Amino acid sequence: MEYKDYYEILGVKRDATDAEIKSAYRKLARKYHPDVNKTKEAESKFKDINEAYEVLGDKQKRQRYDSLGANWQGGQSYTPPPGFENFGFGGGQGYQSFNFNGQDMGGFSDFFSSLFGDMMGGGRSSQGMNFGGFDFGGAQQARQSQRRRQEPPSEDLDITKTLNITAKDIFSKEPISVKYNNMERCTQCQGGGYCSNCGGTGIKTEQKSIKVKLPPEIKEGKKIRIKGEGQTDAYGRKGDLYLVIHFKDNEYEIDGYDLTKEIEITPPEAVLGAKKEIETLHGKITIKIPPKTSSGQSLRLKELGLPKKGGYGNLNAKIKIVIPKNISDKQIELYKKISES
């Protein structure tokens, strides 16, 4: 489903006051009310405006919505935390048949339904929760919880993250540190009121850090599965973390086991040849630039690349001719004479 930016819909900043939110809502509601605005987009706009105010105009809902973080943009793909999806009210029709304050919940989006469904059902009592006439309290709830714990975890609990690695990460063979945010439904409350675990939002965001050892012969796009490091649902079942390998290196271009590194030389060095000391994964070495070397030309340095079975790949030193920044007038005159000759 798509993430909805309620602040953007109302045209207010994320730190807007209650009064500013209410004022923005009233202005937009008058503008797009179907009785006033007869354009095709008015009805859709009016629904979005009402939904946005339903959230931002309510302290508890706004607090939960804000707990998702400020890095989302409208239209982005959004997956609700485990336990918040698929809330149904009445006759198995989900929000299509649930009525709130005289308004058909069918007018609210799937995004709203997934995030605030539990807050619209009348809360929790000692008998459990009752949705659509079905009692989920007492012994029946305990039996259902036991069955759920025994079922394999849903794929919705899995987390997929891009892992950017460099040539040095691969060469060192040491475990690398991976940090990621894990958003889960709070297991100690239903949202609202005081909760030391989630602040009353019903959602707990936790930053995790794990060490990952890269497998041999790592390739672009390869997936690494870390079992049990995904999200946790209300029944204690854990999903997996999938790390998708992406080569991102400012110094080396990675092609299998071979590497390419740009080496800068001056115009005189290109014409006359030179010796250059360069840094490689295997340490510092001195290479010989032959005379009359052109920009873009590569020198192949054998077995100075990434480790592979039985040895190493190659390092290609790609020549780039650069003009020194601090060039003197005398040097410019010499270049003129060379050009004239």
Tab-separated table of C-alpha atoms in Angstrom:
chain	number	residue	atom	x	y	z
A	1	MET	CA	0.000	0.000	0.000
A	2	GLU	CA	1.049	3.632	-0.339
A	3	TYR	CA	2.232	5.802	2.555
A	4	LYS	CA	0.094	8.916	3.059
A	5	ASP	CA	1.764	12.165	4.104
A	6	TYR	CA	-1.022	13.761	6.137
A	7	TYR	CA	1.027	16.901	6.810
A	8	GLU	CA	1.508	17.430	3.084
A	9	ILE	CA	-2.219	16.836	2.430
A	10	LEU	CA	-3.157	19.618	4.879
A	11	GLY	CA	-0.235	21.793	3.778
A	12	VAL	CA	1.262	22.193	7.256
A	13	LYS	CA	4.676	21.532	8.771
A	14	ARG	CA	5.323	18.494	10.977
A	15	ASP	CA	5.634	20.743	14.043
A	16	ALA	CA	2.364	22.577	13.336
A	17	THR	CA	0.211	23.450	16.344
A	18	ASP	CA	-3.300	22.074	16.871
A	19	ALA	CA	-4.709	25.477	15.946
A	20	GLU	CA	-2.720	25.602	12.686
A	21	ILE	CA	-3.877	22.103	11.753
A	22	LYS	CA	-7.506	22.935	12.487
A	23	SER	CA	-7.313	26.175	10.494
A	24	ALA	CA	-5.745	24.421	7.489
A	25	TYR	CA	-8.394	21.700	7.618
A	26	ARG	CA	-11.301	24.150	7.679
A	27	LYS	CA	-9.898	26.135	4.764
A	28	LEU	CA	-9.364	23.044	2.594
A	29	ALA	CA	-12.668	21.434	3.615
A	30	ARG	CA	-14.551	24.532	2.444
A	31	LYS	CA	-12.592	24.573	-0.815
A	32	TYR	CA	-13.130	20.908	-1.730
A	33	HIS	CA	-16.547	20.181	-0.218
A	34	PRO	CA	-18.521	18.296	-2.912
A	35	ASP	CA	-21.509	20.632	-2.424
A	36	VAL	CA	-19.279	23.589	-3.336
A	37	ASN	CA	-16.645	22.115	-5.642
A	38	LYS	CA	-18.048	20.132	-8.556
A	39	THR	CA	-14.706	19.091	-10.109
A	40	LYS	CA	-13.835	15.413	-10.517
A	41	GLU	CA	-10.972	15.592	-8.033
A	42	ALA	CA	-12.977	17.319	-5.281
A	43	GLU	CA	-14.482	14.143	-3.736
A	44	SER	CA	-11.098	12.385	-3.579
A	45	LYS	CA	-9.425	15.499	-2.161
A	46	PHE	CA	-12.195	15.922	0.405
A	47	LYS	CA	-11.751	12.317	1.612
A	48	ASP	CA	-7.972	12.769	1.931
A	49	ILE	CA	-8.428	16.022	3.853
A	50	ASN	CA	-10.879	14.449	6.292
A	51	GLU	CA	-8.637	11.419	6.778
A	52	ALA	CA	-5.625	13.648	7.430
A	53	TYR	CA	-7.524	15.667	10.021
A	54	GLU	CA	-8.887	12.477	11.621
A	55	VAL	CA	-5.250	11.611	12.375
A	56	LEU	CA	-3.516	14.955	12.983
A	57	GLY	CA	-6.466	16.372	14.904
A	58	ASP	CA	-6.329	13.510	17.410
A	59	LYS	CA	-3.430	13.532	19.896
A	60	GLN	CA	-3.028	9.739	20.174
A	61	LYS	CA	-3.343	9.072	16.449
A	62	ARG	CA	-0.912	11.880	15.614
A	63	GLN	CA	1.590	10.515	18.142
A	64	ARG	CA	1.404	7.042	16.577
A	65	TYR	CA	1.665	8.441	13.036
A	66	ASP	CA	4.701	10.572	13.976
A	67	SER	CA	6.423	7.499	15.429
A	68	LEU	CA	6.853	6.208	11.862
A	69	GLY	CA	9.489	8.904	11.379
A	70	ALA	CA	9.834	11.930	9.097
A	71	ASN	CA	11.716	10.251	6.239
A	72	TRP	CA	8.634	8.967	4.424
A	73	GLN	CA	7.195	10.591	1.305
A	74	GLY	CA	3.675	10.381	-0.052
A	75	GLY	CA	3.272	7.505	-2.525
A	76	GLN	CA	6.128	5.424	-1.140
A	77	SER	CA	5.480	1.725	-0.691
A	78	TYR	CA	4.545	1.084	2.949
A	79	THR	CA	4.257	-2.168	4.903
A	80	PRO	CA	2.552	-1.889	8.321
A	81	PRO	CA	4.291	-3.247	11.430
A	82	PRO	CA	3.314	-6.873	12.171
A	83	GLY	CA	0.002	-7.045	14.003
A	84	PHE	CA	-1.410	-3.804	12.575
A	85	GLU	CA	-2.466	-5.208	9.205
A	86	ASN	CA	-5.817	-6.790	8.273
A	87	PHE	CA	-8.016	-5.451	11.086
A	88	GLY	CA	-11.613	-6.386	10.279
A	89	PHE	CA	-14.854	-5.042	11.664
A	90	GLY	CA	-18.120	-6.758	10.992
A	91	GLY	CA	-19.134	-9.546	8.631
A	92	GLY	CA	-15.619	-10.222	7.341
A	93	GLN	CA	-15.784	-7.093	5.158
A	94	GLY	CA	-13.023	-5.185	6.977
A	95	TYR	CA	-13.567	-1.456	6.996
A	96	GLN	CA	-16.239	-1.611	4.309
A	97	SER	CA	-18.973	-2.200	6.927
A	98	PHE	CA	-17.539	-0.438	9.979
A	99	ASN	CA	-19.184	2.826	10.954
A	100	PHE	CA	-17.373	5.468	12.963
A	101	ASN	CA	-19.121	8.662	14.123
A	102	GLY	CA	-21.764	8.101	11.439
A	103	GLN	CA	-19.157	7.881	8.687
A	104	ASP	CA	-18.594	4.770	6.603
A	105	MET	CA	-15.040	3.562	7.217
A	106	GLY	CA	-14.924	2.571	3.572
A	107	GLY	CA	-14.052	6.241	3.020
A	108	PHE	CA	-10.697	5.784	4.767
A	109	SER	CA	-7.623	4.408	2.998
A	110	ASP	CA	-5.949	1.032	3.541
A	111	PHE	CA	-3.001	2.933	5.026
A	112	PHE	CA	-5.260	4.464	7.704
A	113	SER	CA	-6.935	1.120	8.342
A	114	SER	CA	-3.646	-0.724	8.803
A	115	LEU	CA	-2.256	1.819	11.250
A	116	PHE	CA	-5.266	2.788	13.352
A	117	GLY	CA	-7.567	-0.250	13.190
A	118	ASP	CA	-6.955	-1.246	16.795
A	119	MET	CA	-7.720	2.279	18.015
A	120	MET	CA	-11.172	2.257	16.397
A	121	GLY	CA	-12.505	-0.953	17.921
A	122	GLY	CA	-13.449	0.158	21.406
A	123	GLY	CA	-10.271	-0.886	23.186
A	124	ARG	CA	-9.333	-3.951	25.228
A	125	SER	CA	-11.268	-5.289	28.207
A	126	SER	CA	-10.715	-8.145	30.608
A	127	GLN	CA	-12.789	-10.297	28.278
A	128	GLY	CA	-10.535	-9.580	25.298
A	129	MET	CA	-11.582	-7.747	22.113
A	130	ASN	CA	-14.813	-8.182	20.214
A	131	PHE	CA	-14.779	-7.461	16.478
A	132	GLY	CA	-17.903	-7.992	14.399
A	133	GLY	CA	-19.558	-10.161	17.067
A	134	PHE	CA	-16.668	-12.616	17.353
A	135	ASP	CA	-15.215	-12.965	20.844
A	136	PHE	CA	-11.445	-13.162	20.946
A	137	GLY	CA	-11.194	-13.201	24.730
A	138	GLY	CA	-10.631	-15.801	27.415
A	139	ALA	CA	-9.922	-19.428	26.483
A	140	GLN	CA	-10.644	-18.931	22.776
A	141	GLN	CA	-8.033	-16.192	22.559
A	142	ALA	CA	-5.491	-18.370	24.394
A	143	ARG	CA	-6.110	-21.286	21.998
A	144	GLN	CA	-5.757	-18.994	18.993
A	145	SER	CA	-2.505	-17.536	20.351
A	146	GLN	CA	-1.075	-21.024	20.871
A	147	ARG	CA	-1.961	-22.025	17.293
A	148	ARG	CA	-0.391	-18.851	15.929
A	149	ARG	CA	2.873	-19.440	17.807
A	150	GLN	CA	3.130	-22.904	16.270
A	151	GLU	CA	2.603	-21.630	12.725
A	152	PRO	CA	5.663	-20.636	10.650
A	153	PRO	CA	6.268	-16.864	10.614
A	154	SER	CA	4.779	-14.877	7.750
A	155	GLU	CA	7.008	-13.405	5.044
A	156	ASP	CA	5.621	-10.023	6.125
A	157	LEU	CA	7.953	-10.272	9.134
A	158	ASP	CA	11.038	-10.374	6.885
A	159	ILE	CA	13.181	-7.270	6.422
A	160	THR	CA	15.093	-6.625	3.190
A	161	LYS	CA	17.938	-4.099	3.274
A	162	THR	CA	20.564	-3.042	0.732
A	163	LEU	CA	24.090	-3.615	2.034
A	164	ASN	CA	26.688	-1.319	0.479
A	165	ILE	CA	30.165	-2.850	0.536
A	166	THR	CA	33.589	-1.764	-0.702
A	167	ALA	CA	36.537	-3.648	-2.141
A	168	LYS	CA	38.278	-3.265	1.225
A	169	ASP	CA	35.322	-4.973	2.962
A	170	ILE	CA	35.695	-7.972	0.649
A	171	PHE	CA	39.490	-8.068	0.846
A	172	SER	CA	39.720	-7.902	4.653
A	173	LYS	CA	37.463	-10.952	5.166
A	174	GLU	CA	36.492	-9.462	8.545
A	175	PRO	CA	32.820	-9.311	9.665
A	176	ILE	CA	31.237	-5.962	8.873
A	177	SER	CA	28.816	-4.034	11.084
A	178	VAL	CA	25.255	-3.612	9.808
A	179	LYS	CA	22.821	-1.160	11.428
A	180	TYR	CA	19.112	-1.065	10.646
A	181	ASN	CA	15.823	0.096	12.151
A	182	ASN	CA	13.290	-2.527	13.181
A	183	MET	CA	9.687	-1.291	13.596
A	184	GLU	CA	7.359	-3.575	15.551
A	185	ARG	CA	3.995	-3.464	17.267
A	186	CYS	CA	4.345	-2.893	21.007
A	187	THR	CA	3.721	-6.117	22.920
A	188	GLN	CA	2.953	-4.304	26.191
A	189	CYS	CA	0.067	-2.048	25.139
A	190	GLN	CA	-2.483	-1.355	22.421
A	191	GLY	CA	-1.459	2.257	21.922
A	192	GLY	CA	-2.789	5.269	23.770
A	193	GLY	CA	-2.033	6.313	27.327
A	194	TYR	CA	1.319	5.900	29.038
A	195	CYS	CA	3.634	3.037	28.051
A	196	SER	CA	7.315	2.962	28.951
A	197	ASN	CA	7.993	0.577	26.066
A	198	CYS	CA	6.639	2.672	23.167
A	199	GLY	CA	5.544	5.995	24.676
A	200	GLY	CA	1.899	5.157	24.043
A	201	THR	CA	2.207	5.073	20.235
A	202	GLY	CA	1.644	1.314	19.936
A	203	ILE	CA	4.748	1.081	17.727
A	204	LYS	CA	8.263	0.429	18.946
A	205	THR	CA	11.189	1.403	16.724
A	206	GLU	CA	14.490	-0.171	17.675
A	207	GLN	CA	17.895	0.350	16.082
A	208	LYS	CA	19.770	-2.915	15.748
A	209	SER	CA	23.415	-3.610	14.998
A	210	ILE	CA	24.780	-6.986	13.957
A	211	LYS	CA	28.057	-8.358	12.616
A	212	VAL	CA	27.879	-10.062	9.214
A	213	LYS	CA	30.585	-12.215	7.640
A	214	LEU	CA	30.564	-11.903	3.864
A	215	PRO	CA	30.442	-15.256	2.050
A	216	PRO	CA	33.248	-16.154	-0.373
A	217	GLU	CA	32.867	-15.199	-4.037
A	218	ILE	CA	30.472	-12.392	-3.192
A	219	LYS	CA	28.608	-10.911	-6.167
A	220	GLU	CA	26.475	-7.852	-6.923
A	221	GLY	CA	22.797	-8.545	-6.117
A	222	LYS	CA	23.506	-11.635	-4.009
A	223	LYS	CA	21.230	-12.065	-0.966
A	224	ILE	CA	22.512	-12.928	2.489
A	225	ARG	CA	19.908	-14.368	4.884
A	226	ILE	CA	20.258	-13.690	8.607
A	227	LYS	CA	17.767	-15.967	10.338
A	228	GLY	CA	15.607	-14.554	13.125
A	229	GLU	CA	16.743	-10.928	12.729
A	230	GLY	CA	13.523	-9.667	11.124
A	231	GLN	CA	10.410	-8.281	12.801
A	232	THR	CA	8.622	-9.986	15.701
A	233	ASP	CA	4.852	-10.365	15.789
A	234	ALA	CA	2.521	-10.418	18.798
A	235	TYR	CA	2.976	-14.211	19.090
A	236	GLY	CA	6.764	-14.048	19.386
A	237	ARG	CA	7.481	-15.360	15.895
A	238	LYS	CA	10.486	-13.801	14.193
A	239	GLY	CA	11.106	-13.115	10.519
A	240	ASP	CA	14.484	-13.039	8.750
A	241	LEU	CA	16.765	-10.233	7.624
A	242	TYR	CA	17.813	-10.290	3.958
A	243	LEU	CA	20.836	-8.222	2.935
A	244	VAL	CA	21.112	-7.489	-0.795
A	245	ILE	CA	24.739	-6.883	-1.811
A	246	HIS	CA	25.492	-3.650	-3.663
A	247	PHE	CA	29.049	-2.656	-4.609
A	248	LYS	CA	29.576	0.999	-3.690
A	249	ASP	CA	33.198	2.104	-3.702
A	250	ASN	CA	34.598	5.571	-4.431
A	251	GLU	CA	38.126	4.256	-5.007
A	252	TYR	CA	37.685	1.016	-6.938
A	253	GLU	CA	35.391	-0.223	-9.677
A	254	ILE	CA	34.572	-3.865	-8.928
A	255	ASP	CA	34.151	-6.388	-11.735
A	256	GLY	CA	34.123	-9.896	-10.333
A	257	TYR	CA	37.586	-10.386	-8.843
A	258	ASP	CA	39.160	-7.609	-10.951
A	259	LEU	CA	39.420	-3.998	-9.828
A	260	THR	CA	39.904	-0.723	-11.689
A	261	LYS	CA	41.460	2.311	-10.051
A	262	GLU	CA	41.979	5.760	-11.575
A	263	ILE	CA	45.556	7.062	-11.522
A	264	GLU	CA	46.146	10.787	-12.118
A	265	ILE	CA	49.222	12.002	-14.009
A	266	THR	CA	50.309	15.369	-15.421
A	267	PRO	CA	50.742	16.163	-19.139
A	268	PRO	CA	54.594	16.020	-18.908
A	269	GLU	CA	54.379	12.620	-17.192
A	270	ALA	CA	52.078	11.411	-19.948
A	271	VAL	CA	54.471	12.544	-22.670
A	272	LEU	CA	57.781	11.622	-21.069
A	273	GLY	CA	56.756	8.711	-18.858
A	274	ALA	CA	57.169	8.543	-15.080
A	275	LYS	CA	57.254	6.380	-11.986
A	276	LYS	CA	54.231	6.670	-9.653
A	277	GLU	CA	53.671	5.262	-6.175
A	278	ILE	CA	50.082	4.085	-5.758
A	279	GLU	CA	48.048	2.527	-2.951
A	280	THR	CA	46.521	-0.921	-3.523
A	281	LEU	CA	44.653	-3.399	-1.326
A	282	HIS	CA	47.935	-5.317	-1.097
A	283	GLY	CA	49.959	-2.275	-0.022
A	284	LYS	CA	51.904	0.515	-1.742
A	285	ILE	CA	53.681	-0.244	-5.020
A	286	THR	CA	55.546	1.764	-7.658
A	287	ILE	CA	54.379	1.517	-11.256
A	288	LYS	CA	56.064	2.737	-14.443
A	289	ILE	CA	54.053	5.011	-16.719
A	290	PRO	CA	55.405	4.506	-20.264
A	291	PRO	CA	56.082	7.552	-22.501
A	292	LYS	CA	53.267	8.804	-24.745
A	293	THR	CA	50.525	7.431	-22.492
A	294	SER	CA	47.004	8.642	-23.328
A	295	SER	CA	44.200	9.448	-20.903
A	296	GLY	CA	41.875	6.448	-20.508
A	297	GLN	CA	44.607	3.914	-21.169
A	298	SER	CA	44.877	1.106	-18.597
A	299	LEU	CA	47.865	-0.725	-17.177
A	300	ARG	CA	47.106	-4.246	-15.969
A	301	LEU	CA	48.715	-5.153	-12.646
A	302	LYS	CA	48.491	-8.905	-12.180
A	303	GLU	CA	47.118	-10.445	-8.973
A	304	LEU	CA	46.547	-7.146	-7.183
A	305	GLY	CA	42.766	-7.513	-7.170
A	306	LEU	CA	40.308	-9.392	-4.952
A	307	PRO	CA	40.950	-12.865	-3.537
A	308	LYS	CA	39.674	-15.836	-5.525
A	309	LYS	CA	40.251	-19.567	-5.481
A	310	GLY	CA	43.943	-20.168	-6.118
A	311	GLY	CA	45.034	-16.515	-6.142
A	312	TYR	CA	43.822	-12.997	-6.826
A	313	GLY	CA	42.181	-11.019	-9.597
A	314	ASN	CA	43.934	-8.174	-11.411
A	315	LEU	CA	44.104	-4.433	-10.787
A	316	ASN	CA	43.673	-2.136	-13.785
A	317	ALA	CA	45.352	1.244	-13.327
A	318	LYS	CA	43.291	3.580	-15.513
A	319	ILE	CA	45.237	6.700	-16.526
A	320	LYS	CA	43.687	10.141	-16.163
A	321	ILE	CA	45.668	13.185	-17.338
A	322	VAL	CA	45.035	16.252	-15.152
A	323	ILE	CA	46.263	19.847	-15.322
A	324	PRO	CA	47.920	21.046	-12.086
A	325	LYS	CA	45.903	23.744	-10.304
A	326	ASN	CA	48.925	25.902	-9.464
A	327	ILE	CA	50.447	26.282	-12.929
A	328	SER	CA	52.848	29.214	-13.379
A	329	ASP	CA	52.935	31.805	-16.184
A	330	LYS	CA	56.281	30.410	-17.290
A	331	GLN	CA	54.810	26.934	-17.652
A	332	ILE	CA	51.898	28.355	-19.657
A	333	GLU	CA	54.390	30.037	-22.024
A	334	LEU	CA	56.168	26.716	-22.502
A	335	TYR	CA	52.857	25.063	-23.392
A	336	LYS	CA	52.254	27.845	-25.948
A	337	LYS	CA	55.610	27.185	-27.580
A	338	ILE	CA	54.884	23.464	-27.717
A	339	SER	CA	51.512	24.215	-29.291
A	340	GLU	CA	53.077	26.532	-31.904
A	341	SER	CA	55.692	23.965	-32.814
